[in-house]
Short mmCIF file of C-alpha atoms and ligand atoms in Angstrom, two decimals:
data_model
loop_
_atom_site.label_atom_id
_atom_site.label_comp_id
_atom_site.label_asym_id
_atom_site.label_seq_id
_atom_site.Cartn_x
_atom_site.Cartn_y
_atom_site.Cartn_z
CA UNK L 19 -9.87 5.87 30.39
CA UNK L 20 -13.19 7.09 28.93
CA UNK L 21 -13.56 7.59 25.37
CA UNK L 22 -12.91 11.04 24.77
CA UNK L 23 -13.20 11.03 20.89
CA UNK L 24 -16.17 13.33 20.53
CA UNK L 25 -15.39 15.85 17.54
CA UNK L 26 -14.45 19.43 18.78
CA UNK L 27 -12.37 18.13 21.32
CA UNK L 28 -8.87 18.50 21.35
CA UNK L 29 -7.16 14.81 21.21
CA UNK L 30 -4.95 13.78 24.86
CA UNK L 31 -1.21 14.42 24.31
CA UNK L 32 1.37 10.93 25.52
CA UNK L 33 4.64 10.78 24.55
CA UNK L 34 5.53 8.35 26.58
CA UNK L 35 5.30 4.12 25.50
CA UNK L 36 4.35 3.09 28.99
CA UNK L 37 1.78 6.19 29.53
CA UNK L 38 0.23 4.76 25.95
CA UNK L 39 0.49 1.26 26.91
CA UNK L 40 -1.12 1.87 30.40
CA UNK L 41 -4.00 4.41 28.80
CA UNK L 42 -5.14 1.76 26.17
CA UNK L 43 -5.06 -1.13 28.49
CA UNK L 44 -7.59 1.03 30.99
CA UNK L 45 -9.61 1.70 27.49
CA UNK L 46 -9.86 -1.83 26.52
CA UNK L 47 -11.03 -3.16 29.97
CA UNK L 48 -13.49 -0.49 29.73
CA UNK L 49 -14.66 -2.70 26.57
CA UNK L 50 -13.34 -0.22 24.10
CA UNK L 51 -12.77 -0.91 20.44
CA UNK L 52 -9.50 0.69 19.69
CA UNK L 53 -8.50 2.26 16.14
CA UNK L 54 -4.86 3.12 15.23
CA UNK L 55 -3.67 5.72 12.59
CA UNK L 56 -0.20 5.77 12.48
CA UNK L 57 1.38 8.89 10.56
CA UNK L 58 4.64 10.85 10.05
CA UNK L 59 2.71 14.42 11.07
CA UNK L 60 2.29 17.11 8.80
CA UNK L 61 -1.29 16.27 8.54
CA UNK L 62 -3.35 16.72 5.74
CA UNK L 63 -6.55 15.31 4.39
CA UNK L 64 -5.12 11.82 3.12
CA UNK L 65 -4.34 11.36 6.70
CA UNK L 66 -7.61 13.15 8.75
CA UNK L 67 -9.97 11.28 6.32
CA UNK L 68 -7.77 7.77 7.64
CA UNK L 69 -8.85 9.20 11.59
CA UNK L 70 -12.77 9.92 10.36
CA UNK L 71 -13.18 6.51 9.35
CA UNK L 72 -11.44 5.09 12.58
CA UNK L 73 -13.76 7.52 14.51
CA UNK L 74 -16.52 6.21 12.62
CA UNK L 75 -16.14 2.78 13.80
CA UNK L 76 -13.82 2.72 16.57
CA UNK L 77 -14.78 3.88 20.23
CA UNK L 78 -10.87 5.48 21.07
CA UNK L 79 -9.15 6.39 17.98
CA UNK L 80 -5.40 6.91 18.48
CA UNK L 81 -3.22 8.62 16.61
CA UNK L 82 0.69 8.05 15.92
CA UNK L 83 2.92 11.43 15.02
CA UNK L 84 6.45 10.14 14.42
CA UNK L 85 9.04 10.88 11.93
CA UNK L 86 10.45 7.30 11.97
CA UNK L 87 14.21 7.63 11.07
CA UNK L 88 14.86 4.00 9.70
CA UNK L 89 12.71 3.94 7.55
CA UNK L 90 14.44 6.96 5.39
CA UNK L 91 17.96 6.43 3.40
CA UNK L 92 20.79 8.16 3.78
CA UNK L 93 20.81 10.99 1.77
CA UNK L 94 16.63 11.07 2.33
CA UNK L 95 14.81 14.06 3.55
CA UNK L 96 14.75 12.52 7.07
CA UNK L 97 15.63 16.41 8.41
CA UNK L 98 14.02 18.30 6.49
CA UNK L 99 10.56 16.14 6.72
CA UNK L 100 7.92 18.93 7.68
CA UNK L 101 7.24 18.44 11.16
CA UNK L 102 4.45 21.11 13.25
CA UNK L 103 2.91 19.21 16.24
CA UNK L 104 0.40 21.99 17.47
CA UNK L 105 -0.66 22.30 13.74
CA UNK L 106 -1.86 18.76 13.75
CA UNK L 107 -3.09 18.63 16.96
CA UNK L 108 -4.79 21.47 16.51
CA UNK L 109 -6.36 19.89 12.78
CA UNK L 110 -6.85 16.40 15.34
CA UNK L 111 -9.30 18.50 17.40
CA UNK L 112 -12.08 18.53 14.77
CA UNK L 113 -11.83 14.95 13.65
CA UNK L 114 -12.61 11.96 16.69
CA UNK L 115 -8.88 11.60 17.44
CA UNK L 116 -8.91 10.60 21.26
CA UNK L 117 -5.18 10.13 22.06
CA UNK L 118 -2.17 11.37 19.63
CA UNK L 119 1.51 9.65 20.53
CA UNK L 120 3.96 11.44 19.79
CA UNK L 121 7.23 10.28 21.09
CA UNK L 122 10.79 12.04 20.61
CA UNK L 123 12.91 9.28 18.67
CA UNK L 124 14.66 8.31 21.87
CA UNK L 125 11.63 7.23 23.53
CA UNK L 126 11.03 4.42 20.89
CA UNK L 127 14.45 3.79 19.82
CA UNK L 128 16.26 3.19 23.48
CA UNK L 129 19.94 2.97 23.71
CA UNK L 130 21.27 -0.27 22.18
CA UNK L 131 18.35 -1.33 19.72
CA UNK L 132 19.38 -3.82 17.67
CA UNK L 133 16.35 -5.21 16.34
CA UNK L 134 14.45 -5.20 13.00
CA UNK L 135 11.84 -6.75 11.55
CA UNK L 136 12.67 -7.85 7.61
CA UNK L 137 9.38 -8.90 5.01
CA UNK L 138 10.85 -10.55 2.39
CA UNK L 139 9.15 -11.18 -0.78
CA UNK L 140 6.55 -8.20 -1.19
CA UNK L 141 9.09 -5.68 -0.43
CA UNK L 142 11.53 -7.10 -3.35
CA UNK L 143 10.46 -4.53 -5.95
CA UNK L 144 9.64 -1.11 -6.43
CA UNK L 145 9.48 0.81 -3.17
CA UNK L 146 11.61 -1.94 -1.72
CA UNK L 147 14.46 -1.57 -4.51
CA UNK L 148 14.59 2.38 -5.29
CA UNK L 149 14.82 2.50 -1.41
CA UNK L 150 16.77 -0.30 -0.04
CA UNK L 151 16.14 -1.09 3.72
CA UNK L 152 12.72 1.30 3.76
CA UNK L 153 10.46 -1.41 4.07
CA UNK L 154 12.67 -2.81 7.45
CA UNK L 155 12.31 0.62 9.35
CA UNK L 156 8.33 0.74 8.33
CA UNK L 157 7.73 -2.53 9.43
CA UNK L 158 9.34 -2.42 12.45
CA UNK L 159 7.88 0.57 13.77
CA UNK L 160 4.48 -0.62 12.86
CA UNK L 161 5.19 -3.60 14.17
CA UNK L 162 6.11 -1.16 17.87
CA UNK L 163 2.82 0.57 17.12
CA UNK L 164 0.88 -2.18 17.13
CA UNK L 165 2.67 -4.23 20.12
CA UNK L 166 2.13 -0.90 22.15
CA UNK L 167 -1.22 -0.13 21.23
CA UNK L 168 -2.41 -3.39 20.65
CA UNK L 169 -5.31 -2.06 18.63
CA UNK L 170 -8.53 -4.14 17.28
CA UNK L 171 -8.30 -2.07 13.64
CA UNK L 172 -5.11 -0.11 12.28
CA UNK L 173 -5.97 2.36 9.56
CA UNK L 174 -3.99 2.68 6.67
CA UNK L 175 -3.89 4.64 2.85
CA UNK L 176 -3.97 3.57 -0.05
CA UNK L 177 -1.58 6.14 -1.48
CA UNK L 178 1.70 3.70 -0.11
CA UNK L 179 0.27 0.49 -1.66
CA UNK L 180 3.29 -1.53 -1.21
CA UNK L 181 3.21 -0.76 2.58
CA UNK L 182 -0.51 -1.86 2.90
CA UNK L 183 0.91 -5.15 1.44
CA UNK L 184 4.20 -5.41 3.36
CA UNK L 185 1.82 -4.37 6.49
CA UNK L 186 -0.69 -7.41 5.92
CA UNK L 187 1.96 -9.60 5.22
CA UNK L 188 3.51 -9.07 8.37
CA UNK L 189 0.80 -8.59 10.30
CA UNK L 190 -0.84 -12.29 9.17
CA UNK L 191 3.14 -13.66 9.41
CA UNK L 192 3.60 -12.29 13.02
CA UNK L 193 0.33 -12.92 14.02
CA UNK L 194 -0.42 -10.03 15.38
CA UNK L 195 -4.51 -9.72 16.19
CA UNK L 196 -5.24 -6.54 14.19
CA UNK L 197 -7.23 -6.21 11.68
CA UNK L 198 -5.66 -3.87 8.84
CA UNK L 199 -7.91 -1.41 7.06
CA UNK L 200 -7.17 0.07 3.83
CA UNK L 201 -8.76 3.31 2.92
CA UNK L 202 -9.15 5.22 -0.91
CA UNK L 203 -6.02 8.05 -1.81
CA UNK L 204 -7.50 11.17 -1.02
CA UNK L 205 -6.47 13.67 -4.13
CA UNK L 206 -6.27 17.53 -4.81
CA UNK L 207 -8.65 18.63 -6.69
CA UNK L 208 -6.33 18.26 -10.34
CA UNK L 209 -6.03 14.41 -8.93
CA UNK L 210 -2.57 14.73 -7.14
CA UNK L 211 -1.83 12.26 -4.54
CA UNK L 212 -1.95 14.12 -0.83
CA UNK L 213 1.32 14.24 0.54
CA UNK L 214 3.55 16.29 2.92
CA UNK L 215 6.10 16.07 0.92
CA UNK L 216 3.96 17.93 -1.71
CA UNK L 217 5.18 21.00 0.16
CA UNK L 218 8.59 20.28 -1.30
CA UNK L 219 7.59 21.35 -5.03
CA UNK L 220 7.86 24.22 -6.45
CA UNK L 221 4.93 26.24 -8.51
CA UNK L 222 6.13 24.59 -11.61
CA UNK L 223 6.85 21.48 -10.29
CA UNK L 224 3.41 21.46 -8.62
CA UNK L 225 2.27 22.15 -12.52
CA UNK L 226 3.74 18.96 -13.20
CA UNK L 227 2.86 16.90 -11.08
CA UNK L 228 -0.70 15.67 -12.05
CA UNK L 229 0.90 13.89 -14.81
CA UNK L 230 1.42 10.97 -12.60
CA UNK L 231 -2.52 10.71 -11.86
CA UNK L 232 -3.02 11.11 -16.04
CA UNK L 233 -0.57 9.20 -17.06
CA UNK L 234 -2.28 6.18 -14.44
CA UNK L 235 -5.90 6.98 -15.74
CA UNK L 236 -4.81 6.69 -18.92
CA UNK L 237 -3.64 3.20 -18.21
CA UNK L 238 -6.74 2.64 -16.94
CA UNK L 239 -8.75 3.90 -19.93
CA UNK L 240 -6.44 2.32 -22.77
CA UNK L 241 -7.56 -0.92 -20.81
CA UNK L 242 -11.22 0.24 -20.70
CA UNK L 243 -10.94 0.28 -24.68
CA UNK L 244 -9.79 -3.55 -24.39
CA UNK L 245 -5.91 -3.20 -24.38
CA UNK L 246 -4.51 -6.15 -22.44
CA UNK L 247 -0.86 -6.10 -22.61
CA UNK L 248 1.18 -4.84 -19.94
CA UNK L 249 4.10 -3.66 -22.16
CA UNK L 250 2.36 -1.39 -24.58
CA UNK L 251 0.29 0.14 -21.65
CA UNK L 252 3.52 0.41 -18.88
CA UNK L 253 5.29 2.13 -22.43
CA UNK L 254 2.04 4.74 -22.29
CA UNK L 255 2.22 5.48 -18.61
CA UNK L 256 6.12 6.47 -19.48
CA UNK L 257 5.47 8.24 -22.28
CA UNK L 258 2.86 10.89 -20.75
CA UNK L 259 5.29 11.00 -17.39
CA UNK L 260 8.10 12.43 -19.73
CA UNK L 261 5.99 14.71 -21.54
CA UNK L 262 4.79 16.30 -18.50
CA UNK L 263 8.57 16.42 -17.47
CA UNK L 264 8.36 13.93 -14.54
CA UNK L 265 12.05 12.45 -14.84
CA UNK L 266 13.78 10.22 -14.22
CA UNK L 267 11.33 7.50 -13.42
CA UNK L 268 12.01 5.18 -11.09
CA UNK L 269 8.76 2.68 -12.12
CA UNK L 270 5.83 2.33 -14.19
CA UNK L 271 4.41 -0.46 -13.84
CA UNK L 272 1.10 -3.18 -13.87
CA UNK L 273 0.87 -5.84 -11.23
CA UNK L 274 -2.10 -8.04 -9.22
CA UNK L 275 -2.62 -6.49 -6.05
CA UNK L 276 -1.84 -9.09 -3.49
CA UNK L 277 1.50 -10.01 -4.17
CA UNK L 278 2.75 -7.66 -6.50
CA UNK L 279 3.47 -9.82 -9.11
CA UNK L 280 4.10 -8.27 -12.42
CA UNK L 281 1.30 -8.91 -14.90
CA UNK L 282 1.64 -9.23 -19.14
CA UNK L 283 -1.95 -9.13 -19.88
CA UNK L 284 -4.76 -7.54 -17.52
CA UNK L 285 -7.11 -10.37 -16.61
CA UNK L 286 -8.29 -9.30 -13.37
CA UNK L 287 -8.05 -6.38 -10.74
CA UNK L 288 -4.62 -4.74 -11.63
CA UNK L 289 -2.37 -1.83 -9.92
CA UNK L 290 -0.63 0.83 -12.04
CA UNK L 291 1.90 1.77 -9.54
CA UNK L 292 4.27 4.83 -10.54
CA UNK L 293 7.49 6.39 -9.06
CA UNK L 294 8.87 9.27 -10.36
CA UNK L 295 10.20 12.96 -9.74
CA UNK L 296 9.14 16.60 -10.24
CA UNK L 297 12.49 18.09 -9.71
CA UNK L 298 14.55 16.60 -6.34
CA UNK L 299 10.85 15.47 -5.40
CA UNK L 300 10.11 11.65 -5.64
CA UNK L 301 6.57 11.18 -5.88
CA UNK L 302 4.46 7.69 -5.74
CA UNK L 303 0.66 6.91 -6.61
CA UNK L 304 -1.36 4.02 -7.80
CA UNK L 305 -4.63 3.26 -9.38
CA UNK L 306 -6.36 -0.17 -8.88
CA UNK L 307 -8.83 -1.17 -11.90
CA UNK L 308 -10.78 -4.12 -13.25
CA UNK L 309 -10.59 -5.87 -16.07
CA UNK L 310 -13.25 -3.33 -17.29
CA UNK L 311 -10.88 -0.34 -16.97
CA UNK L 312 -13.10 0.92 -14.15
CA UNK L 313 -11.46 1.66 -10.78
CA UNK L 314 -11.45 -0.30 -7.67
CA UNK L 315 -10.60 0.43 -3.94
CA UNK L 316 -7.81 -1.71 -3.11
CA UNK L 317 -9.60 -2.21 0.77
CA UNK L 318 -12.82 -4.05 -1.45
CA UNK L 319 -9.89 -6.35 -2.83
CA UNK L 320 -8.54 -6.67 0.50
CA UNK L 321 -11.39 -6.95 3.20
P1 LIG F 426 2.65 9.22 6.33
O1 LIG F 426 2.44 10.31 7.33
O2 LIG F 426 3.04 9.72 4.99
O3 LIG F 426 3.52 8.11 6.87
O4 LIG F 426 1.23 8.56 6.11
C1 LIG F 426 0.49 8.05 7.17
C2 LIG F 426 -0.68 7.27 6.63
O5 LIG F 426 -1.49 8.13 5.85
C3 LIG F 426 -0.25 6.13 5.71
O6 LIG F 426 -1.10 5.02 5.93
C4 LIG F 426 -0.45 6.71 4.35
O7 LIG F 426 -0.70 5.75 3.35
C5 LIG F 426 -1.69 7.56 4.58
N1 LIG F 426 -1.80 8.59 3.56
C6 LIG F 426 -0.86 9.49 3.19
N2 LIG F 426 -1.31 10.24 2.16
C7 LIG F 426 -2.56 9.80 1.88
C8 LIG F 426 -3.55 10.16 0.92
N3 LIG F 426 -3.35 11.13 0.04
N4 LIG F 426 -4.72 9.48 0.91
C9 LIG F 426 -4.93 8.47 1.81
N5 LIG F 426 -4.05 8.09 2.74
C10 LIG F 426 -2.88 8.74 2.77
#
């Protein structure tokens, strides 16, 4: 397979594992360096600027569109997830994206699955408690993507920051030869998080919103002016969510950014991490900072 990521032209289609499999093997005997981006569709920026910086280093840069179903809770938005294939494909086109994959959910979940893959520890908390067994459906179809792809770099955001953690950890525990990449949240232009499910919010609830970006910077600037304790500054965070009506809440809170530990004083690089709603709308973010107040990209922590 040549490398056919040149910007402008429209990404190669495979929705089949073994077509994938068989493409990327051809690549990497060709000597290929292969970057993954694996997504849920309904592109937008967060996830094209995840594909420019695979393009940028990567010589085939493949990207996943699947709307993996066990990784959402019953009761989740699992059917209603925005889903528009040609849209993407057609936003792909512009951006280095050699191959997309897009399988139906039958061609990666085959009759009789039974298997999952379970990362205990990171996935105890937040994300992993509001939404019991998501962390098992993301890390086993990661765990697919990579197995299928077998790629040399795998391209992740930093808006999910407990996934980039539950990711590493199984990728170092399973030993699987990839090297995971975190990359910066891209934000609206008021700060908001990109997301697709930002389509779900309504004009007011769109109003609302930002607050979870403010009430994070403002963590980060109460430490800037030399606060330390986790308490008073997790009570701030809460504070400015329910005044800009973002309720309930499922977290606020400070931890260090490898394990997720909670922290009670900031003495080193700290996440804010917050989960709460605008309306029926759960929405997640996170802000890494110093000791200084100042913020950090979590991939400088990582790499
Ligand atoms: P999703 O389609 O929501 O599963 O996301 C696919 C990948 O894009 C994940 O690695 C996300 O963390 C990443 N991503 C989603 N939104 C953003 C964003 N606003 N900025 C950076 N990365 C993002």
């Amino acid at each position: 397979m040549t490398n056919t990521s040149q910007p402008g032209s429209p990404p190669a289609l495979v929705t089949q594992p073994d077509e994938l499999r068989l493409a990327l093997a051809q690549a990497r005997r060709d000597g290929h360096f292969i970057g993954l981006v694996p997504t849920m569709g309904a592109l937008h920026e967060g996830h094209l600027k995840l594909v420019d910086a695979a393009a940028a280093e990567c010589d085939l840069t493949v990207v996943t569109i699947f709307v993996n179903p066990t990784q959402f809770g019953p009761g989740e938005d699992f059917e209603r997830y925005p889903r528009n294939l040609d849209r993407d494909l057609a936003l792909l086109a512009g951006r280095g994206a050699g191959l997309v994959f897009a399988p139906r959910t039958e061609a990666l979940y085959r009759a009789g699955h039974a298997t999952r893959v379970e990362v205990d520890r990171v996935t105890a908390e937040f994300e992993g408690r509001c939404r019991p067994d998501h962390f098992r459906g993301v890390a086993t179809i990661v765990l697919k993507l990579l197995q299928l792809a077998a790629p040399d770099v795998a391209y992740f955001g930093q808006k999910d920051f407990q996934q980039c953690v539950v990711i590493r950890r199984m990728a170092a525990d399973l030993d699987v030869p990839v090297k995971i990449r975190v990359q910066p949240t891209v934000r609206e232009p008021d700060g908001l998080a990109m997301s697709s499910r930002n389509a779900y919010l309504s004009s007011t609830e769109r109003q609302q919103a930002p607050g979870i970006i403010r009430a994070l910077r403002s963590a980060a600037a109460m430490v800037a002016r030399g606060a330390r304790n986790a308490a008073s500054i997790t009570r701030l965070m809460r504070e400015q969510l329910r005044s800009a009506g973002l309720e309930p809440i499922d977290y606020a809170a400070l931890v260090e950014p490898l394990e997720l530990m909670p922290v009670e004083e900031v003495t080193g690089p700290t996440v804010a991490l917050i989960a709460a709603h605008a309306g029926r709308t759960r929405l997640i973010d996170n802000l890494v900072f110093g000791e200084d107040g100042r913020e950090i990209e979590l991939g400088e922590i990582l790499d």
